[in-house]
mmCIF file of C-alpha atoms and ligand atoms in Angstrom:
data_model
loop_
_atom_site.group_PDB
_atom_site.id
_atom_site.type_symbol
_atom_site.label_atom_id
_atom_site.label_comp_id
_atom_site.label_asym_id
_atom_site.label_seq_id
_atom_site.Cartn_x
_atom_site.Cartn_y
_atom_site.Cartn_z
ATOM 1 C CA UNK A 1 108.536 118.079 86.685
ATOM 2 C CA UNK A 2 105.981 120.887 86.872
ATOM 3 C CA UNK A 3 102.249 120.448 87.400
ATOM 4 C CA UNK A 4 101.487 121.137 83.734
ATOM 5 C CA UNK A 5 103.754 118.292 82.598
ATOM 6 C CA UNK A 6 102.040 115.959 85.076
ATOM 7 C CA UNK A 7 98.573 117.052 83.910
ATOM 8 C CA UNK A 8 99.650 116.432 80.329
ATOM 9 C CA UNK A 9 100.485 112.800 81.241
ATOM 10 C CA UNK A 10 97.035 112.438 82.833
ATOM 11 C CA UNK A 11 95.333 113.913 79.756
ATOM 12 C CA UNK A 12 97.350 111.847 77.283
ATOM 13 C CA UNK A 13 96.420 108.633 79.046
ATOM 14 C CA UNK A 14 92.741 109.539 79.499
ATOM 15 C CA UNK A 15 93.208 109.677 83.283
ATOM 16 C CA UNK A 16 91.522 113.066 83.721
ATOM 17 C CA UNK A 17 87.809 112.383 83.351
ATOM 18 C CA UNK A 18 85.029 114.968 83.066
ATOM 19 C CA UNK A 19 81.390 114.268 83.877
ATOM 20 C CA UNK A 20 79.555 113.587 87.147
ATOM 21 C CA UNK A 21 81.319 111.383 89.642
ATOM 22 C CA UNK A 22 80.848 110.009 93.124
ATOM 23 C CA UNK A 23 84.247 110.129 94.848
ATOM 24 C CA UNK A 24 85.342 107.548 97.407
ATOM 25 C CA UNK A 25 84.577 110.180 100.065
ATOM 26 C CA UNK A 26 80.904 110.098 98.983
ATOM 27 C CA UNK A 27 81.088 113.654 97.625
ATOM 28 C CA UNK A 28 80.204 114.446 94.001
ATOM 29 C CA UNK A 29 82.403 116.250 91.483
ATOM 30 C CA UNK A 30 82.551 117.083 87.781
ATOM 31 C CA UNK A 31 86.147 115.867 87.448
ATOM 32 C CA UNK A 32 87.871 112.655 88.391
ATOM 33 C CA UNK A 33 91.521 111.646 88.312
ATOM 34 C CA UNK A 34 91.651 107.959 87.336
ATOM 35 C CA UNK A 35 95.319 107.526 88.227
ATOM 36 C CA UNK A 36 95.366 103.850 87.268
ATOM 37 C CA UNK A 37 95.090 104.952 83.638
ATOM 38 C CA UNK A 38 98.260 107.048 83.741
ATOM 39 C CA UNK A 39 100.120 104.575 85.970
ATOM 40 C CA UNK A 40 99.493 101.676 83.558
ATOM 41 C CA UNK A 41 102.247 103.134 81.346
ATOM 42 C CA UNK A 42 105.643 102.246 82.823
ATOM 43 C CA UNK A 43 107.348 105.361 81.505
ATOM 44 C CA UNK A 44 104.717 107.597 83.139
ATOM 45 C CA UNK A 45 104.673 105.559 86.362
ATOM 46 C CA UNK A 46 108.437 105.724 86.798
ATOM 47 C CA UNK A 47 108.612 109.422 85.908
ATOM 48 C CA UNK A 48 105.829 110.223 88.388
ATOM 49 C CA UNK A 49 107.487 108.059 91.054
ATOM 50 C CA UNK A 50 110.790 109.857 90.553
ATOM 51 C CA UNK A 51 109.119 113.264 90.689
ATOM 52 C CA UNK A 52 107.047 112.520 93.788
ATOM 53 C CA UNK A 53 110.014 110.791 95.434
ATOM 54 C CA UNK A 54 112.008 113.972 94.853
ATOM 55 C CA UNK A 55 109.389 115.992 96.740
ATOM 56 C CA UNK A 56 109.702 113.827 99.870
ATOM 57 C CA UNK A 57 113.382 112.827 99.731
ATOM 58 C CA UNK A 58 114.212 115.261 102.550
ATOM 59 C CA UNK A 59 111.896 113.340 104.889
ATOM 60 C CA UNK A 60 114.425 110.479 104.832
ATOM 61 C CA UNK A 61 111.776 107.794 104.853
ATOM 62 C CA UNK A 62 112.746 104.231 105.664
ATOM 63 C CA UNK A 63 109.455 102.894 104.300
ATOM 64 C CA UNK A 64 106.467 103.857 102.175
ATOM 65 C CA UNK A 65 102.960 102.876 103.209
ATOM 66 C CA UNK A 66 100.001 103.215 100.841
ATOM 67 C CA UNK A 67 96.298 102.450 101.120
ATOM 68 C CA UNK A 68 95.144 99.671 98.763
ATOM 69 C CA UNK A 69 94.261 99.684 95.979
ATOM 70 C CA UNK A 70 94.674 103.208 94.666
ATOM 71 C CA UNK A 71 97.975 103.949 96.370
ATOM 72 C CA UNK A 72 99.815 100.724 95.619
ATOM 73 C CA UNK A 73 101.328 101.452 92.214
ATOM 74 C CA UNK A 74 102.520 104.974 92.949
ATOM 75 C CA UNK A 75 103.683 103.884 96.414
ATOM 76 C CA UNK A 76 105.807 101.178 94.811
ATOM 77 C CA UNK A 77 107.276 103.698 92.345
ATOM 78 C CA UNK A 78 108.125 106.193 95.089
ATOM 79 C CA UNK A 79 109.712 103.382 97.133
ATOM 80 C CA UNK A 80 111.772 102.410 94.083
ATOM 81 C CA UNK A 81 112.839 106.019 93.519
ATOM 82 C CA UNK A 82 113.942 106.384 97.154
ATOM 83 C CA UNK A 83 115.370 102.875 97.501
ATOM 84 C CA UNK A 84 113.130 101.964 100.461
ATOM 85 C CA UNK A 85 110.453 99.335 101.141
ATOM 86 C CA UNK A 86 106.984 100.003 99.792
ATOM 87 C CA UNK A 87 104.085 98.384 101.645
ATOM 88 C CA UNK A 88 100.345 98.729 101.535
ATOM 89 C CA UNK A 89 97.484 98.542 103.991
ATOM 90 C CA UNK A 90 94.232 96.934 102.897
ATOM 91 C CA UNK A 91 90.707 96.867 104.203
ATOM 92 C CA UNK A 92 89.583 94.014 106.417
ATOM 93 C CA UNK A 93 85.951 94.409 107.476
ATOM 94 C CA UNK A 94 86.185 98.030 106.355
ATOM 95 C CA UNK A 95 89.255 98.872 108.442
ATOM 96 C CA UNK A 96 92.716 99.498 106.929
ATOM 97 C CA UNK A 97 95.104 96.826 108.183
ATOM 98 C CA UNK A 98 98.706 95.682 107.624
ATOM 99 C CA UNK A 99 98.610 92.129 106.300
ATOM 100 C CA UNK A 100 100.808 89.709 104.324
ATOM 101 C CA UNK A 101 103.578 89.843 106.909
ATOM 102 C CA UNK A 102 104.310 93.554 106.354
ATOM 103 C CA UNK A 103 105.894 95.014 109.488
ATOM 104 C CA UNK A 104 106.908 98.454 110.733
ATOM 105 C CA UNK A 105 108.979 99.202 113.814
ATOM 106 C CA UNK A 106 109.647 102.249 116.006
ATOM 107 C CA UNK A 107 112.847 102.758 113.976
ATOM 108 C CA UNK A 108 110.796 103.369 110.810
ATOM 109 C CA UNK A 109 110.092 106.803 109.377
ATOM 110 C CA UNK A 110 107.120 106.373 107.093
ATOM 111 C CA UNK A 111 105.851 108.467 104.214
ATOM 112 C CA UNK A 112 102.243 107.699 103.306
ATOM 113 C CA UNK A 113 101.769 107.738 99.528
ATOM 114 C CA UNK A 114 98.439 107.961 97.721
ATOM 115 C CA UNK A 115 97.313 108.643 94.201
ATOM 116 C CA UNK A 116 94.721 111.346 94.934
ATOM 117 C CA UNK A 117 93.914 113.151 98.186
ATOM 118 C CA UNK A 118 90.495 114.791 98.388
ATOM 119 C CA UNK A 119 89.268 114.882 101.965
ATOM 120 C CA UNK A 120 92.381 113.222 103.368
ATOM 121 C CA UNK A 121 90.318 110.471 104.987
ATOM 122 C CA UNK A 122 92.247 107.475 103.694
ATOM 123 C CA UNK A 123 95.579 109.253 104.235
ATOM 124 C CA UNK A 124 94.687 109.841 107.881
ATOM 125 C CA UNK A 125 93.608 106.231 108.213
ATOM 126 C CA UNK A 126 96.892 105.014 106.697
ATOM 127 C CA UNK A 127 98.833 107.274 109.085
ATOM 128 C CA UNK A 128 96.934 105.647 111.952
ATOM 129 C CA UNK A 129 97.973 102.189 110.699
ATOM 130 C CA UNK A 130 101.666 103.216 110.680
ATOM 131 C CA UNK A 131 101.398 104.828 114.107
ATOM 132 C CA UNK A 132 99.643 101.781 115.530
ATOM 133 C CA UNK A 133 102.565 99.669 114.286
ATOM 134 C CA UNK A 134 104.904 101.924 116.282
ATOM 135 C CA UNK A 135 106.414 103.848 113.350
ATOM 136 C CA UNK A 136 106.724 107.610 112.964
ATOM 137 C CA UNK A 137 104.975 109.226 109.999
ATOM 138 C CA UNK A 138 107.054 112.101 108.712
ATOM 139 C CA UNK A 139 104.848 113.134 105.821
ATOM 140 C CA UNK A 140 102.376 112.247 103.113
ATOM 141 C CA UNK A 141 102.574 112.454 99.343
ATOM 142 C CA UNK A 142 100.045 112.278 96.531
ATOM 143 C CA UNK A 143 100.076 112.681 92.775
ATOM 144 C CA UNK A 144 97.055 114.957 93.052
ATOM 145 C CA UNK A 145 95.988 117.120 95.964
ATOM 146 C CA UNK A 146 92.403 118.060 95.179
ATOM 147 C CA UNK A 147 92.681 120.718 97.795
ATOM 148 C CA UNK A 148 89.504 120.094 99.725
ATOM 149 C CA UNK A 149 89.512 122.310 102.781
ATOM 150 C CA UNK A 150 88.984 119.164 104.802
ATOM 151 C CA UNK A 151 92.237 117.702 103.452
ATOM 152 C CA UNK A 152 93.911 118.056 106.800
ATOM 153 C CA UNK A 153 96.160 115.060 107.069
ATOM 154 C CA UNK A 154 98.010 116.296 110.189
ATOM 155 C CA UNK A 155 101.451 115.784 108.598
ATOM 156 C CA UNK A 156 103.104 117.767 105.772
ATOM 157 C CA UNK A 157 101.472 116.839 102.441
ATOM 158 C CA UNK A 158 103.481 116.988 99.204
ATOM 159 C CA UNK A 159 101.961 116.612 95.737
ATOM 160 C CA UNK A 160 102.694 117.021 92.038
ATOM 161 C CA UNK A 161 99.363 118.629 91.125
ATOM 162 C CA UNK A 162 97.300 120.905 93.330
ATOM 163 C CA UNK A 163 93.902 121.427 91.809
ATOM 164 C CA UNK A 164 91.027 122.795 93.772
ATOM 165 C CA UNK A 165 88.167 120.973 92.065
ATOM 166 C CA UNK A 166 84.797 121.755 93.650
ATOM 167 C CA UNK A 167 83.102 118.850 95.392
ATOM 168 C CA UNK A 168 79.464 118.730 96.407
ATOM 169 C CA UNK A 169 77.407 116.996 98.983
ATOM 170 C CA UNK A 170 74.920 114.860 97.000
ATOM 171 C CA UNK A 171 72.038 116.845 98.549
ATOM 172 C CA UNK A 172 73.342 120.115 97.084
ATOM 173 C CA UNK A 173 75.077 118.822 93.929
ATOM 174 C CA UNK A 174 74.169 120.953 90.864
ATOM 175 C CA UNK A 175 74.709 117.977 88.535
ATOM 176 C CA UNK A 176 72.306 115.838 90.591
ATOM 177 C CA UNK A 177 69.830 118.735 90.475
ATOM 178 C CA UNK A 178 70.020 118.624 86.666
ATOM 179 C CA UNK A 179 69.387 114.875 86.719
ATOM 180 C CA UNK A 180 72.800 113.942 85.260
ATOM 181 C CA UNK A 181 73.510 110.255 86.019
ATOM 182 C CA UNK A 182 76.342 109.831 88.509
ATOM 183 C CA UNK A 183 79.229 107.424 87.923
ATOM 184 C CA UNK A 184 81.478 105.837 90.509
ATOM 185 C CA UNK A 185 84.627 105.611 88.412
ATOM 186 C CA UNK A 186 86.641 103.597 90.893
ATOM 187 C CA UNK A 187 84.470 100.577 90.298
ATOM 188 C CA UNK A 188 82.666 101.106 87.007
ATOM 189 C CA UNK A 189 84.828 102.954 84.515
HETATM 190 ZN ZN1 ZN B 201 75.860 114.823 92.034
#
């Protein structure tokens, strides 16, 4: 599946939003990928899982680990496509943690799967969780790599869409300067 076909799924499901958004990284942007809206459709979710799974098949993962909540659905679909366990890490007192009896061992090769990577912060944090559990992280995968120069996740990153959407520090955001109200789509839209 090429990037245009993936973008078309995002557009069709209203998952590519335009406006003025505060990303989870705190940076502002005029575009937002609301992956939950494309992943709510089972035919899109399974097709995206198959496609992303295909990109990381060579890493021979034994388990998928995703950060909650955004990475859970696509992580599950990639795990299904590869026939391996799909787990998620969730925040406890602000820190990503393995809960619910999920375990990783030194024998595990983990691929970290997210919906959208912007700065790579939550991917790096999820890698740390897998490493702390003794596993080896062989790569990371995301539906969308927003291509921030800071998106250095320290392992190979594979994605279906690479789109270098400008992000702004709130202090130098042109949309803020124009007085456009900012939305935090993760929680409000
Ligand atoms: Zn702004």
